[in-house]
Amino acid sequence: MDTRFLGIPELVEAPSVAVVVDVMRAFTVAAWAFGQGAEKIVLAESLDEALALKARHPDWTALKDGPPAPGFDMVNSPGLLRSADLGGRTVVQKTTAGTVGALAVKEASLVLCAGFVVAEATARVLRTRESDGVTFVVTGEDGQADEDLACAQYIARRATEAATDAAGFVRRAAESRAAAELAQGVRQGVHSDDVALCLEVDRFPFAMVATLEDSLMVLRPHVVPDPPAHPAG
């Protein structure tokens, strides 16, 4: 499998298959939203679009990076989201990097959004699809965020070597600038458990696939069945 690891500014053409990685915290939050029962997540282009969607659909839940803000129901924190009941709800998400990265590759034939919490399910989609080339979009810090690069490299390796050990990749993410900023309270809208929750490997059994639906980029959970067991010899 031919893999490329690119930052958002390096995306000059739509890849065939894209895995958009945002560990801290957009796609960890998205996975938790599905874990808490959300039906779908609409990835908003801007804060204004998120608010406009919320105004048109008052029953939708809107969340954003940073501190709480008028019109938004929640912030982009897995620690704060894990107690929410999102059963059957639509969530509108706007973040600094993750949602921007997904929208940048919306013309790709397959867009997966990922973090460590859905690593194996994401790798399984890539194994099942047997794609020749995969572009991993490293969303943080213009492609330099080591937590996102480590996760992307882990998923890429796991797509071809299922027994790959996560420990070294998780350690890199734990030592990243984003982890330090979250732990030290540099960023707002943070729960003390956020870093730990972002570093959980395979917390959820689904991958997350984003597709265009009526001009909106919509993220949904996607479960890949286990491969059939080979009968004993």
XYZ file of C-alpha atoms in Angstrom:
233
model
C 0.000 0.000 0.000
C 1.500 3.296 -1.117
C 1.069 5.863 1.654
C 1.588 9.613 1.799
C 1.486 11.789 4.908
C 0.529 15.372 4.094
C -0.474 18.484 6.001
C -3.578 20.370 4.928
C -1.561 23.056 3.025
C 0.090 20.293 0.961
C -3.187 18.967 -0.458
C -3.083 20.154 -4.058
C -5.430 17.545 -5.524
C -8.109 15.243 -4.201
C -6.667 11.848 -3.275
C -8.520 8.652 -4.066
C -8.529 7.472 -0.450
C -7.943 9.870 2.436
C -7.567 9.194 6.154
C -7.913 12.471 8.038
C -6.287 12.247 11.462
C -6.995 14.560 14.391
C -6.171 12.881 17.680
C -6.446 15.913 20.000
C -9.305 16.274 19.778
C -11.738 16.498 16.845
C -12.034 12.879 15.817
C -11.683 11.488 19.306
C -14.664 13.704 20.122
C -16.518 12.506 17.018
C -16.018 8.881 18.034
C -17.269 9.628 21.529
C -20.313 11.374 20.057
C -21.176 8.202 18.154
C -20.433 6.185 21.269
C -22.978 8.334 23.089
C -25.592 7.589 20.436
C -25.253 10.344 17.829
C -26.640 9.358 14.430
C -24.432 11.586 12.304
C -22.009 14.518 12.508
C -22.135 17.424 10.083
C -18.678 18.943 9.571
C -19.163 22.702 9.304
C -17.002 24.982 7.152
C -17.101 27.832 9.673
C -18.518 28.899 13.010
C -21.121 30.946 11.150
C -22.214 27.908 9.149
C -22.412 25.844 12.338
C -24.654 28.457 13.936
C -26.787 28.731 10.791
C -27.293 24.958 10.728
C -28.190 25.018 14.407
C -30.681 27.840 13.789
C -32.360 25.825 11.008
C -32.333 22.643 13.095
C -32.798 23.605 16.768
C -32.748 19.942 17.799
C -29.189 19.514 16.490
C -26.227 19.741 18.883
C -23.464 22.179 17.922
C -19.929 21.981 19.274
C -16.707 23.890 18.682
C -13.108 24.265 19.838
C -12.205 26.501 22.738
C -14.398 27.944 25.474
C -18.206 27.770 25.517
C -19.874 30.279 23.205
C -23.433 31.506 22.588
C -25.323 29.248 20.211
C -23.083 26.238 20.825
C -24.207 23.408 23.070
C -20.851 21.802 23.804
C -17.109 22.167 23.401
C -14.664 19.866 21.637
C -13.714 17.762 24.654
C -14.132 13.979 24.952
C -14.027 14.238 28.735
C -16.957 16.637 28.759
C -18.848 14.817 25.982
C -18.768 11.353 27.516
C -21.592 12.171 29.923
C -23.889 13.555 27.204
C -26.913 11.664 25.899
C -26.803 12.087 22.125
C -29.167 9.233 21.265
C -30.374 9.708 17.683
C -29.059 13.254 17.509
C -27.267 15.102 14.746
C -24.115 16.895 15.873
C -22.612 19.899 14.073
C -18.857 20.074 14.598
C -16.446 22.891 13.747
C -12.826 22.661 14.843
C -9.565 24.366 13.998
C -7.911 21.461 12.179
C -9.885 18.212 11.986
C -12.996 19.437 10.227
C -10.872 21.638 7.954
C -8.849 18.601 6.898
C -11.916 16.510 6.130
C -13.464 19.275 4.042
C -10.192 19.694 2.147
C -10.504 16.149 0.759
C -14.277 16.021 0.310
C -13.876 15.073 -3.370
C -11.987 11.864 -2.504
C -13.742 8.578 -3.259
C -13.329 7.498 0.364
C -12.775 9.767 3.370
C -12.081 8.219 6.764
C -11.726 10.369 9.869
C -9.602 8.839 12.586
C -7.740 8.918 15.876
C -6.285 6.204 18.086
C -9.746 5.384 19.445
C -10.819 3.948 16.053
C -7.418 2.804 14.746
C -8.104 -0.885 14.138
C -11.519 -0.282 12.564
C -9.948 2.297 10.249
C -7.083 -0.036 9.340
C -9.605 -2.789 8.668
C -11.436 -0.617 6.153
C -8.134 -0.025 4.360
C -7.336 -3.753 4.400
C -10.785 -4.632 3.105
C -10.643 -2.061 0.347
C -7.100 -3.038 -0.677
C -6.367 0.446 -1.946
C -3.206 1.030 -3.948
C -2.639 4.472 -2.466
C -3.780 6.167 0.720
C -3.202 9.783 1.705
C -3.066 10.408 5.441
C -3.930 14.014 6.254
C -1.975 15.120 9.319
C -4.238 17.961 10.383
C -2.488 19.566 13.346
C 0.195 22.243 13.087
C 0.172 22.296 9.258
C 1.157 18.652 9.149
C 3.793 18.823 11.907
C 1.664 17.618 14.852
C 3.422 14.506 16.095
C 0.322 13.073 17.780
C -1.465 13.054 14.417
C 1.553 11.814 12.473
C 2.170 9.040 14.997
C -1.448 7.916 14.769
C -1.415 8.091 10.968
C 1.773 6.025 10.809
C 0.314 3.522 13.262
C -2.866 3.049 11.213
C -0.835 2.767 8.000
C 1.370 0.078 9.552
C -1.579 -1.726 11.074
C -3.366 -1.810 7.716
C -0.619 -4.121 6.434
C 0.675 -5.640 9.692
C -2.242 -6.307 12.011
C 0.005 -7.246 14.940
C 1.726 -3.834 15.051
C 2.380 -2.710 18.635
C 0.789 0.641 19.479
C 3.007 1.526 22.433
C 5.706 3.550 20.672
C 3.194 5.495 18.598
C 1.062 6.298 21.648
C 4.179 7.402 23.533
C 4.992 9.899 20.787
C 1.467 11.285 20.959
C 1.666 11.536 24.752
C 4.858 13.600 24.411
C 3.438 15.932 21.748
C 2.956 19.659 22.080
C -0.821 19.252 21.871
C -0.815 16.824 24.806
C 1.276 19.239 26.872
C -1.003 22.177 26.056
C -4.102 20.200 26.997
C -2.538 18.915 30.210
C -1.320 22.370 31.219
C -4.615 24.108 30.496
C -3.160 26.248 27.716
C -6.193 25.411 25.598
C -9.708 26.241 26.743
C -12.719 23.959 26.874
C -10.670 21.105 28.325
C -11.393 18.256 30.732
C -8.582 16.769 32.828
C -9.156 13.353 31.218
C -8.950 14.573 27.615
C -5.355 13.516 26.932
C -5.883 10.036 28.355
C -9.092 9.593 26.382
C -7.369 10.688 23.170
C -4.633 8.091 23.710
C -6.952 5.110 24.164
C -6.381 2.627 21.368
C -9.422 0.932 19.797
C -11.909 2.259 22.321
C -14.627 2.016 19.654
C -15.369 -0.797 17.168
C -16.314 1.403 14.221
C -14.521 3.473 11.622
C -15.883 6.898 10.643
C -16.682 7.636 7.005
C -17.410 11.137 5.714
C -19.481 11.641 2.565
C -21.176 14.538 0.844
C -24.904 14.575 1.518
C -26.844 17.471 -0.035
C -23.659 19.592 -0.158
C -22.854 18.924 3.515
C -19.923 16.783 4.632
C -21.497 14.190 6.921
C -19.636 11.765 9.153
C -21.181 8.428 10.126
C -19.939 5.353 11.990
C -19.062 2.373 9.828
C -18.633 -1.141 11.193
C -16.513 -3.565 9.169
C -17.438 -7.206 9.817
C -14.761 -9.480 11.210
C -13.143 -11.619 8.524
C -14.448 -15.183 8.432
C -12.472 -17.569 10.581
C -10.587 -20.277 8.710
C -11.680 -23.755 9.749
C -9.064 -25.757 11.598
C -6.996 -27.909 9.362
